[in-house]
Coordinates of N, CA, C and O in Angstrom, one line a residue:
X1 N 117.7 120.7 92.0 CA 118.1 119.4 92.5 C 117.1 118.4 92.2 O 115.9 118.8 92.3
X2 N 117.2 117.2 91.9 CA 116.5 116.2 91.5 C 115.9 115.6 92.8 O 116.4 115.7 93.9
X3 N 114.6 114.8 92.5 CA 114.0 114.1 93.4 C 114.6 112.5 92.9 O 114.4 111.9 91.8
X4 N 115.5 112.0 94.5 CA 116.0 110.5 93.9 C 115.2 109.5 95.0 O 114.9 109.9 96.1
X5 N 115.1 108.1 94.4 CA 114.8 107.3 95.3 C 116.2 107.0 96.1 O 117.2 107.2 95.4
X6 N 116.5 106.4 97.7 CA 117.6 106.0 97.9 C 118.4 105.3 97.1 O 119.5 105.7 96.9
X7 N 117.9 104.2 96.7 CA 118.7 103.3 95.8 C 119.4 104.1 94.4 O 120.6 104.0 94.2
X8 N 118.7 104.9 93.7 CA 119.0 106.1 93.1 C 120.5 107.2 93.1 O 121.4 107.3 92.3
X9 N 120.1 108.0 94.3 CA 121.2 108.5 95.1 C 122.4 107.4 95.4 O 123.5 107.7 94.9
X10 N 122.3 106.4 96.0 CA 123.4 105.5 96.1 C 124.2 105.0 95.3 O 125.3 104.7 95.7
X11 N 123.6 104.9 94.0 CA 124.0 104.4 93.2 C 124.7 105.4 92.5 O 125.6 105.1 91.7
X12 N 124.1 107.2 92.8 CA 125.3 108.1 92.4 C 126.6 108.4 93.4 O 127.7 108.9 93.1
X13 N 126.3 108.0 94.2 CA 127.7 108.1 95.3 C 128.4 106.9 94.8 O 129.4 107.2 94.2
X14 N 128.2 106.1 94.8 CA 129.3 104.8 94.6 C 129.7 105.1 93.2 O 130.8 104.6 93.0
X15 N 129.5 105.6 92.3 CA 129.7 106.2 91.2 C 130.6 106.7 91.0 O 131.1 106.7 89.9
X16 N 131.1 107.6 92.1 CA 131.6 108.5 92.4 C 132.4 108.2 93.5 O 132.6 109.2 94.3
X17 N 132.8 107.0 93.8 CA 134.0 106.6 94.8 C 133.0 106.7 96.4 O 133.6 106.5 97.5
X18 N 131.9 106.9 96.4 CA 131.6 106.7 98.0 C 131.3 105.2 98.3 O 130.8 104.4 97.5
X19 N 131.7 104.9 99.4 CA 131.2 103.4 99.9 C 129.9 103.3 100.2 O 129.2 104.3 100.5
X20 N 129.4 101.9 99.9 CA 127.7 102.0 100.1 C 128.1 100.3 100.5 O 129.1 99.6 100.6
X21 N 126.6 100.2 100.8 CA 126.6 98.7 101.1 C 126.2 98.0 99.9 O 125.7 98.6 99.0
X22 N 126.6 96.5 99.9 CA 126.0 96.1 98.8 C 124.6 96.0 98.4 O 123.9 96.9 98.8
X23 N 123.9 95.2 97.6 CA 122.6 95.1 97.1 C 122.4 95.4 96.1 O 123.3 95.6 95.3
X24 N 120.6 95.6 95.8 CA 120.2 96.4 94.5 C 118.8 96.6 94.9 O 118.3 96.3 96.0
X25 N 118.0 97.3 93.4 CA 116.8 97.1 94.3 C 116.0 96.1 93.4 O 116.5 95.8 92.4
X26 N 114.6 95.3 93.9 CA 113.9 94.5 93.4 C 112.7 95.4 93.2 O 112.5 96.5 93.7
X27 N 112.0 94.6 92.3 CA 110.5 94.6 91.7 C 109.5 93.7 92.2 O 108.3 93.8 92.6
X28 N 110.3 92.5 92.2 CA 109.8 91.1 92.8 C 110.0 90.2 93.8 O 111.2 90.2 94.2
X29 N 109.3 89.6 94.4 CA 110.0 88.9 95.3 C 110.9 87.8 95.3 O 111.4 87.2 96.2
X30 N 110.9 87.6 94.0 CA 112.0 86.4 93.5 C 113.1 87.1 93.4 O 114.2 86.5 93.7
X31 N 113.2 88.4 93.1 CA 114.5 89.7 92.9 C 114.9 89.7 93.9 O 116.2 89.4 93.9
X32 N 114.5 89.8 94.8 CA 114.8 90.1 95.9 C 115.3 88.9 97.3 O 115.9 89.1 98.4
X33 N 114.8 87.7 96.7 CA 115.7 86.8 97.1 C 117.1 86.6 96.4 O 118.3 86.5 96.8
X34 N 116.6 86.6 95.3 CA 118.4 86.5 94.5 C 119.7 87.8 95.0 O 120.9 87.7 95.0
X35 N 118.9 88.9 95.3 CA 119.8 90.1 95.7 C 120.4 89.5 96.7 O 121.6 89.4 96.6
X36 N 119.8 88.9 97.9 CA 120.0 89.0 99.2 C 120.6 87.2 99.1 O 121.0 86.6 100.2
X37 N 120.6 86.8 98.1 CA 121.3 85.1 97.9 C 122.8 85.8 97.5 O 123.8 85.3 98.0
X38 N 122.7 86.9 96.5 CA 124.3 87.6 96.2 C 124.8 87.7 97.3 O 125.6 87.0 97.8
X39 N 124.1 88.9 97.8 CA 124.7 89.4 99.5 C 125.3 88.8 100.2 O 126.2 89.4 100.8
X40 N 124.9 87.3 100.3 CA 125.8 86.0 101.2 C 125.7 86.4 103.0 O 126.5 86.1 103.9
X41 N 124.0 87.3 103.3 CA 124.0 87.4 104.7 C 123.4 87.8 105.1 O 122.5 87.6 104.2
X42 N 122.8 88.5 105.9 CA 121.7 89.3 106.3 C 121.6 90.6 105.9 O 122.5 91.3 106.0
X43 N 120.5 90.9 105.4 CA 119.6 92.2 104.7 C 118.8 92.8 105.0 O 117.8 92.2 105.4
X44 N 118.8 94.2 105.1 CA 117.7 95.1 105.1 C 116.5 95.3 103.9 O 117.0 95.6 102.9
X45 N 115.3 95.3 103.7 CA 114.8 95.7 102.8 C 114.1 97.1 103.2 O 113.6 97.5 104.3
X46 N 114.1 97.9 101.9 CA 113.3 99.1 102.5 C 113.0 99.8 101.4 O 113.7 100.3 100.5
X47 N 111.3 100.0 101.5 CA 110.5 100.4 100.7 C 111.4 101.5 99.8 O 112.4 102.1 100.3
X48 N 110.9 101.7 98.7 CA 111.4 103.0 97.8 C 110.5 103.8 97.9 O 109.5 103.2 97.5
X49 N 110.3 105.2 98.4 CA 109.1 106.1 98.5 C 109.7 107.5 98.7 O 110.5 107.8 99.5
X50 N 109.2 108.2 97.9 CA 109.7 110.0 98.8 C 108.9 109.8 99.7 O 107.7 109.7 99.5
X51 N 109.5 109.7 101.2 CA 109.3 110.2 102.3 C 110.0 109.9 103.4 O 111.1 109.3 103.2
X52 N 109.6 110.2 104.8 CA 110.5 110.1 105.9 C 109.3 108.9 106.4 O 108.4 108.4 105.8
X53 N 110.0 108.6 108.1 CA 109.2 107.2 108.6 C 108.8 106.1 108.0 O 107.7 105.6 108.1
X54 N 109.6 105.6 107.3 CA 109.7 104.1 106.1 C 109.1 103.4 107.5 O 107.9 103.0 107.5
X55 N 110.2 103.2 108.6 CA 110.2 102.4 109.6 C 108.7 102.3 110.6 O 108.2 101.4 111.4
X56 N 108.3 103.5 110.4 CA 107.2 103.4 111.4 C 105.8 102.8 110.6 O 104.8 102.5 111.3
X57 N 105.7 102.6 109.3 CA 104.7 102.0 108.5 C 105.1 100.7 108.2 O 104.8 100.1 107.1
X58 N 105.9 100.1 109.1 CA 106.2 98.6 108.2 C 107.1 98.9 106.8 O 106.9 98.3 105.8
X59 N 107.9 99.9 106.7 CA 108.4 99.7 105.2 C 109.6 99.5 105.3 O 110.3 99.9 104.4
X60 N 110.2 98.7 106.6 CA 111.7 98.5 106.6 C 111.7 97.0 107.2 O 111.4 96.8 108.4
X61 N 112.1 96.2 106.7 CA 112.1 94.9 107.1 C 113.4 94.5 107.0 O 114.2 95.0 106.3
X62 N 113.7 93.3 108.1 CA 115.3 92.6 107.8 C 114.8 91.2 107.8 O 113.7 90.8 108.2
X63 N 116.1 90.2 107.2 CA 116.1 88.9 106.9 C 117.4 88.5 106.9 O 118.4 89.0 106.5
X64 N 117.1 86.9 107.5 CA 118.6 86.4 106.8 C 118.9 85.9 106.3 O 120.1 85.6 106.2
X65 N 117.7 85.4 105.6 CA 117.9 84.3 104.7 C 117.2 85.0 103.3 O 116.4 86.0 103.3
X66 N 117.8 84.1 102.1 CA 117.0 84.9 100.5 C 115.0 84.4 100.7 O 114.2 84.9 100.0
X67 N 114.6 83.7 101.4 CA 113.5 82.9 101.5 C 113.0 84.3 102.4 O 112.0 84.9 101.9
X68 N 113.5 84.7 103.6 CA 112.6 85.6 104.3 C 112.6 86.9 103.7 O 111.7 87.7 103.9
X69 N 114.2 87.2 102.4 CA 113.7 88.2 101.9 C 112.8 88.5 101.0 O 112.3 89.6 100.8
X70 N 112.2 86.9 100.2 CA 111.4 87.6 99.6 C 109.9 87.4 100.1 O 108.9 87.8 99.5
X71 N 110.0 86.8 101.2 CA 108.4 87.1 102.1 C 108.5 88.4 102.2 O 107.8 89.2 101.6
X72 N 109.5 88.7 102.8 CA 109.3 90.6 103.1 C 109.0 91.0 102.1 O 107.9 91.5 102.2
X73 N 109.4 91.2 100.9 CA 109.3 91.5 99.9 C 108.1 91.7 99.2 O 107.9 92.7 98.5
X74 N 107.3 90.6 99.3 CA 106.3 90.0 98.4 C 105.5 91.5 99.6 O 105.1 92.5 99.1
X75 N 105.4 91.1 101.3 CA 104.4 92.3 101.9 C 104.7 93.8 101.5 O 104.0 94.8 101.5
X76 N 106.6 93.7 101.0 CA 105.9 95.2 101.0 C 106.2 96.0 99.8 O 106.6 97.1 99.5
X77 N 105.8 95.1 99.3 CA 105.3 95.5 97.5 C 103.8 95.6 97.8 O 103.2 96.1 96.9
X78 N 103.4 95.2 98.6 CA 101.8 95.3 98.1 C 101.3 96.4 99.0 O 100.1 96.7 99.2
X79 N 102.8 97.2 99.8 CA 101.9 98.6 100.5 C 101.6 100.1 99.2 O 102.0 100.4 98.1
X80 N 100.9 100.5 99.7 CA 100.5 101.7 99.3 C 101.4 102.8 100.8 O 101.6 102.7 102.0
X81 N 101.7 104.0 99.7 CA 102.0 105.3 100.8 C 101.2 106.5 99.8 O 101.4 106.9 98.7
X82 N 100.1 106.9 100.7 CA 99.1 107.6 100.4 C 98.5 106.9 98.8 O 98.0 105.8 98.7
X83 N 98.6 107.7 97.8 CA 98.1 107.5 96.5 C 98.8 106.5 95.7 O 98.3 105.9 94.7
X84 N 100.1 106.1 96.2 CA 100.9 105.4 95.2 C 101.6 104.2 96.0 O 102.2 104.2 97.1
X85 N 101.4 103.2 95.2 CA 102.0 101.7 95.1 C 103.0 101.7 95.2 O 103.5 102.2 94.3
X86 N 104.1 101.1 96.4 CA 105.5 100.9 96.3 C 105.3 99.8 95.0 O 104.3 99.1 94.7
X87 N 106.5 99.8 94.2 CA 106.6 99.3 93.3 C 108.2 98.6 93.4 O 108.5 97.5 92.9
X88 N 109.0 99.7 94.3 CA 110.1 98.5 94.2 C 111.1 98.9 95.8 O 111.0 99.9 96.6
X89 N 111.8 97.8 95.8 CA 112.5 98.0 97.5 C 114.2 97.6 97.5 O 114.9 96.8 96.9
X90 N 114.3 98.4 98.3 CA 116.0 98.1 98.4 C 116.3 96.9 99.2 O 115.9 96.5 100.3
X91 N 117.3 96.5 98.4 CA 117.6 94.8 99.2 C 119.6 95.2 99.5 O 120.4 95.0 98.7
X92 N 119.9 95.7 100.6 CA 121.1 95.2 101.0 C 121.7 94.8 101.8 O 120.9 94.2 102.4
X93 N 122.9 94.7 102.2 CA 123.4 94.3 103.1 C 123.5 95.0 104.4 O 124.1 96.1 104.6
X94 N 122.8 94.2 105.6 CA 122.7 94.8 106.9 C 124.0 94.5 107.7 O 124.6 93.5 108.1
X95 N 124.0 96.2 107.7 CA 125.5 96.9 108.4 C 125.4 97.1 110.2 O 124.5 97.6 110.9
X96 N 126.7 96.4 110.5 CA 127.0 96.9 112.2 C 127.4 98.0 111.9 O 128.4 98.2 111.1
X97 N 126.6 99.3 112.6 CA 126.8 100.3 112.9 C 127.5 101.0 114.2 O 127.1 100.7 115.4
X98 N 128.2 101.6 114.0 CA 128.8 102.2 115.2 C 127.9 103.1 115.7 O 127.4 103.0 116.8
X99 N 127.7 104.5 114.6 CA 126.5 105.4 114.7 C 126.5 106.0 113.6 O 127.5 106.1 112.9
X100 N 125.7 106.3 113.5 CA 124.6 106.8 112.7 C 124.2 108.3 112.7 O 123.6 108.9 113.6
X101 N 124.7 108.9 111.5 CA 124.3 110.4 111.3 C 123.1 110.6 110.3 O 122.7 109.6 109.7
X102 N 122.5 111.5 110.0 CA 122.0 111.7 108.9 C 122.0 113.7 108.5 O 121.7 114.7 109.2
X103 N 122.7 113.3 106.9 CA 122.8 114.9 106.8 C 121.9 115.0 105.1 O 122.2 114.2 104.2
X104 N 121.1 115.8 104.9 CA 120.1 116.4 103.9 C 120.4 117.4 103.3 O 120.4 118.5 103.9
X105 N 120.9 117.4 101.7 CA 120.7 118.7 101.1 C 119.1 118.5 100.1 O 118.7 117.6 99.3
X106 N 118.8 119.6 100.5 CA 117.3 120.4 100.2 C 117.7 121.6 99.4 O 118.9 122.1 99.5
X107 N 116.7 122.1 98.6 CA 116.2 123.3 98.2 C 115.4 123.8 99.5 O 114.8 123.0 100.2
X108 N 115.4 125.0 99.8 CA 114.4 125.5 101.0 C 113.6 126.4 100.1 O 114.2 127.4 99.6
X109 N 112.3 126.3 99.8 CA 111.7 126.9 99.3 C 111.1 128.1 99.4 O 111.0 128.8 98.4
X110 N 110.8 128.4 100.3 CA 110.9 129.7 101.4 C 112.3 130.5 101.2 O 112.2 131.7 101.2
X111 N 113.0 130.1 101.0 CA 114.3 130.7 100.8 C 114.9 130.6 99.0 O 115.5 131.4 98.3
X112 N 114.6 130.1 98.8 CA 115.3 129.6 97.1 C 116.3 129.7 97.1 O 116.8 130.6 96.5
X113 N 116.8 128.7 98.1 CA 118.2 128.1 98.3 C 118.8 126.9 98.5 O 118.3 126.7 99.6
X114 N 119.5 126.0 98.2 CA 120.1 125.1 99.1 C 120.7 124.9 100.2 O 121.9 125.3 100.4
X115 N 119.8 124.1 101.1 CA 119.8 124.1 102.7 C 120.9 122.8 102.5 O 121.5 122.2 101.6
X116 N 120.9 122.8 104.0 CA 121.3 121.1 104.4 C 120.8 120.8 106.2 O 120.9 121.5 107.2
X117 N 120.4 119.9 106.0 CA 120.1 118.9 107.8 C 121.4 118.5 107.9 O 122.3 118.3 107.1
X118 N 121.4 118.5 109.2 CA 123.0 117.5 109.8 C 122.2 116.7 111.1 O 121.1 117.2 110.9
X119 N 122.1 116.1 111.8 CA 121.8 115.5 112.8 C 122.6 114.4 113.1 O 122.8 113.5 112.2
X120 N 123.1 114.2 114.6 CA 124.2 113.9 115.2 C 123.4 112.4 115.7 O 124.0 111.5 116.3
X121 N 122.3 112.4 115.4 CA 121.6 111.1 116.3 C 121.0 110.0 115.3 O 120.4 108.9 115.7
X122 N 121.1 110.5 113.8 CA 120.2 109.7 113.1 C 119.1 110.0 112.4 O 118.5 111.0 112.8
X123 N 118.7 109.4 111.5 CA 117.4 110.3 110.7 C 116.3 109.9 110.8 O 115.3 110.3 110.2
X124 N 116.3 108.7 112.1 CA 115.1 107.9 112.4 C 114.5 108.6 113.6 O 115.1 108.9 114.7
X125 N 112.6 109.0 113.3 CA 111.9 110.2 113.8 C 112.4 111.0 113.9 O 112.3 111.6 115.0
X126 N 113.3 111.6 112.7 CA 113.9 113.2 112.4 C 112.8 114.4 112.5 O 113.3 115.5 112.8
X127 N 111.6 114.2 112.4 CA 110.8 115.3 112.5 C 110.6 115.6 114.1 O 110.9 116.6 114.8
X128 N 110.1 114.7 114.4 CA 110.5 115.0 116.3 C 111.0 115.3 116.9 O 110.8 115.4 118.1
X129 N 112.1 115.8 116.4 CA 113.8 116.2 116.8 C 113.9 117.4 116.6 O 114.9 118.0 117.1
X130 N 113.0 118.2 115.7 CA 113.3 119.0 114.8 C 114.9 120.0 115.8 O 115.9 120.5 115.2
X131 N 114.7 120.1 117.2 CA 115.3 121.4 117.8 C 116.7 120.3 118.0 O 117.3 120.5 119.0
X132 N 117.0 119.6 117.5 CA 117.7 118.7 117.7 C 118.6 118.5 116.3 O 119.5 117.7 116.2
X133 N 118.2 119.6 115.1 CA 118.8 119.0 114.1 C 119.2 120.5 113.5 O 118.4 121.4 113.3
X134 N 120.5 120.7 113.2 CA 120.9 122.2 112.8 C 120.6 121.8 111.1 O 120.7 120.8 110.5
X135 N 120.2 123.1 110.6 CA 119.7 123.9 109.4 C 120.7 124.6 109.0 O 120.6 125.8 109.3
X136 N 122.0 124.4 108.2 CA 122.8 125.3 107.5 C 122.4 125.3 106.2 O 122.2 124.4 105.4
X137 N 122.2 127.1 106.1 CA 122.5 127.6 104.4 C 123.7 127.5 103.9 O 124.8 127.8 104.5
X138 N 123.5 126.9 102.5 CA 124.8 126.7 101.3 C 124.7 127.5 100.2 O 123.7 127.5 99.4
X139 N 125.6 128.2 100.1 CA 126.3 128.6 98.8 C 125.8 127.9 97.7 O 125.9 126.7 97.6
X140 N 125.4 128.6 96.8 CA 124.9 127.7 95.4 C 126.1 127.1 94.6 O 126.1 126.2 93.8
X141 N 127.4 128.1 95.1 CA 128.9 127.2 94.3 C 129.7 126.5 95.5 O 130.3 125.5 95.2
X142 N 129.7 127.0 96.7 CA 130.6 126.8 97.4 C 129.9 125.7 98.5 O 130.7 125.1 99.3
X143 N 128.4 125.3 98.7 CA 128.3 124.8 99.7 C 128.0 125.2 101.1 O 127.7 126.4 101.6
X144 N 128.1 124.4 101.6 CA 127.6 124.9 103.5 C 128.4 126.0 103.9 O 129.7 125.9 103.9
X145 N 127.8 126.9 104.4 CA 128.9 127.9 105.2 C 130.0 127.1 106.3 O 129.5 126.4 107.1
X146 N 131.4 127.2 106.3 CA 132.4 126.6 106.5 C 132.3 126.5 108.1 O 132.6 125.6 108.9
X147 N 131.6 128.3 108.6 CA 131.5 128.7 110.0 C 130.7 127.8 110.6 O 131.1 127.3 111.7
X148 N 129.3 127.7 109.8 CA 127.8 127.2 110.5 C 128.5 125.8 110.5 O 128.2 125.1 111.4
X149 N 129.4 125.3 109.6 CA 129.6 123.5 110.0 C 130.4 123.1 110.9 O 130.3 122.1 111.7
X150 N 131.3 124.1 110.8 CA 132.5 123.7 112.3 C 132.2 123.7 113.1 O 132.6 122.9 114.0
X151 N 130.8 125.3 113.4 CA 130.2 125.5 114.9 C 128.8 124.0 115.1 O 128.5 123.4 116.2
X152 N 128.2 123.7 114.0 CA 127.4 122.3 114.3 C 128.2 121.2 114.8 O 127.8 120.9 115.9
X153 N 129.2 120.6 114.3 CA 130.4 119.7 114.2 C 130.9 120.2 116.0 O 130.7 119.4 117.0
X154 N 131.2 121.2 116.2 CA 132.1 121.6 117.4 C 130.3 121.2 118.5 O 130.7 121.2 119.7
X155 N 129.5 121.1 118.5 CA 128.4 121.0 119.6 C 128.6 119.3 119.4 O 128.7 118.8 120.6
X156 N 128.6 118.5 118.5 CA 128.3 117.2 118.7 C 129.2 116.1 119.7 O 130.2 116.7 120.0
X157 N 129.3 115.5 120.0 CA 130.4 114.6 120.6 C 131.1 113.4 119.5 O 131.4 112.2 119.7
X158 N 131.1 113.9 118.5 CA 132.1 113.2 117.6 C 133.1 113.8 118.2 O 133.1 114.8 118.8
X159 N 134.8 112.7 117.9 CA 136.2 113.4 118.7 C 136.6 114.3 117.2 O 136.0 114.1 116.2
X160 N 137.5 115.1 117.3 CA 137.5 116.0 116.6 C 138.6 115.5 115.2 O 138.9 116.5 114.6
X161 N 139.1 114.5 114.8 CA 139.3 113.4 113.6 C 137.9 113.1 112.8 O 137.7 113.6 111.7
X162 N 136.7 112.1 113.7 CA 135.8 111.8 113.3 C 134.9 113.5 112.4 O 134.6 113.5 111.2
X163 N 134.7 114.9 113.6 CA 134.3 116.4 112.7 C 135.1 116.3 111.3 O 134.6 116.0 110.2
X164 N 136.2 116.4 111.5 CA 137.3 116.9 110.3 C 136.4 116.0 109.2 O 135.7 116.5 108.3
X165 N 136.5 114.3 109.5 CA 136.3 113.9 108.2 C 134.1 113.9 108.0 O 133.4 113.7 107.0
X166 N 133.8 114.1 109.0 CA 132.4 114.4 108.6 C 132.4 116.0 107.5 O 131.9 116.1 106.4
X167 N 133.0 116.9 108.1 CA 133.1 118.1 106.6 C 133.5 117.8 105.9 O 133.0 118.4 105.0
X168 N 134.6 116.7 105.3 CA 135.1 116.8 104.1 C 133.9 116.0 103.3 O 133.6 116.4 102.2
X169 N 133.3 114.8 104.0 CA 132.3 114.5 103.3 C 131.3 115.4 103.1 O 131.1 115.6 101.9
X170 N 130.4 116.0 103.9 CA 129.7 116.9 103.9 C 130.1 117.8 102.2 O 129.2 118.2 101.5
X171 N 131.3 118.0 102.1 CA 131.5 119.0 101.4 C 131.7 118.2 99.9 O 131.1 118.5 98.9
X172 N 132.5 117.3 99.9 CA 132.3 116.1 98.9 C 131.3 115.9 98.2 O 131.3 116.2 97.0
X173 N 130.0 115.3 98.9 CA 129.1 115.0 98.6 C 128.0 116.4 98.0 O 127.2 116.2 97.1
X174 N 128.1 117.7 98.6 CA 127.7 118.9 98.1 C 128.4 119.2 96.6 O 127.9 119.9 95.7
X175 N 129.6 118.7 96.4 CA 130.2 119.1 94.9 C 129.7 118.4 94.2 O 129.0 118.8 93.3
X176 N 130.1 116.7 94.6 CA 129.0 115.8 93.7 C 127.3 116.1 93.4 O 126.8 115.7 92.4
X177 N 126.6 116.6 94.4 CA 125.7 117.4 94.1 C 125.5 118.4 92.6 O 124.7 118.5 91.7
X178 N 126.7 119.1 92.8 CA 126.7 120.1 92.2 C 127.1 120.0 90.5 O 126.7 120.8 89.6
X179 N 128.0 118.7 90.5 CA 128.5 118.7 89.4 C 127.4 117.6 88.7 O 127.4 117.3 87.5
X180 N 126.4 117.2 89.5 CA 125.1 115.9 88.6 C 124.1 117.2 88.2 O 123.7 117.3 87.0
X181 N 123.7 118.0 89.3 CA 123.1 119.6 88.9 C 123.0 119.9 88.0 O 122.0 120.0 87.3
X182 N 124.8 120.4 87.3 CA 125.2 120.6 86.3 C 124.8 120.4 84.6 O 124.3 120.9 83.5
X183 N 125.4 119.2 85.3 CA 125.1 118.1 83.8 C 123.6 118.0 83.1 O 123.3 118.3 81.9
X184 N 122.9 117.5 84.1 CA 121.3 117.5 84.3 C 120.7 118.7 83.4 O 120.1 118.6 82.4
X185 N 121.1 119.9 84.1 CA 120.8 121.3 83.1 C 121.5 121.4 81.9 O 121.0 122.0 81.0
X186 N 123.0 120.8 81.6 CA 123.3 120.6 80.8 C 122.6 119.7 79.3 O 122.7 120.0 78.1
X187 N 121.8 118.7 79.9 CA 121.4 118.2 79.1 C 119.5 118.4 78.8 O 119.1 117.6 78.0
X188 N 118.7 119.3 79.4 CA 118.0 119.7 79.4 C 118.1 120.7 78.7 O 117.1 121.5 78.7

């Protein structure tokens, strides 16, 4: 499995028929007013980095105007996360959320396999949570075990419409996984 920045990944779902919010990402802070001048409204920006806790280092800012986005912008281009320079930030459009899931497919290294996170509350201070966030093993063709998701899904207080279509994505998004996998090795 590849290492993507968000904007990266997003840009493979929408690719592939998933909804995303609008935006793009910038380099500059003049970019990043014009993204958020497209947008026509208020924006999220948020650092590009492998890692978790963007939000707890200042690396997630909002604006509502193209002028505050590229103040934000301009600060947080000039952070560092450990050895390396953010160099660029996602500028989109900030969404009313109802709620907020966050689900992760991983390699488990320990295992040499693909995992997946599901968490029913959000991916913000996901490590804190950890006893809070089910760990299903996936099938390298097939995906999450069908059991381990129904019985995750059947613990949450989603109504049981909202489960149904959380697996089908879940499982969606594991093929599209599988079929970029593919290709990738294909062209390697």
């Amino acid at each position: 499995m590849a290492r993507l920045h968000e904007y990266q990944g997003k840009q493979l779902l929408s690719q592939h028929g998933v909804a995303i919010p609008r935006g793009a990402v910038a380099s500059r802070a003049e970019e990043a007013a014009a993204v958020a001048k497209s947008v026509g409204g208020p924006v999220v920006l948020k650092i590009q980095a492998w890692m978790t806790g963007r939000a707890a280092i200042g690396g997630i800012a909002f604006a509502d105007t193209p002028e505050q986005a590229a103040q934000h912008a301009s600060r947080l281009l000039q952070m560092r996360v450990g050895q390396f320079p953010i160099t660029q930030v996602l500028v989109e459009e900030k969404l009313s959320l109802a709620r907020e899931l966050f689900i992760s497919f991983f390699i488990d290294d320990t295992q040499r396999r693909p995992m997946m996170l599901i968490s029913f509350a959000g991916g913000t201070d996901i490590e804190s949570r950890a006893g809070q966030v089910h760990k299903l093993e996936c099938d390298l063709q097939t995906g999450p075990n069908p059991a381990a998701l129904k019985s995750a899904l059947a613990e949450s207080d989603l109504s049981p419409n909202a489960r149904d279509a959380v697996a089908k994505s879940v499982n969606s998004i594991f093929s599209l996984a599988r079929s970029i996998e593919a290709r990738s090795v294909e062209i390697n």
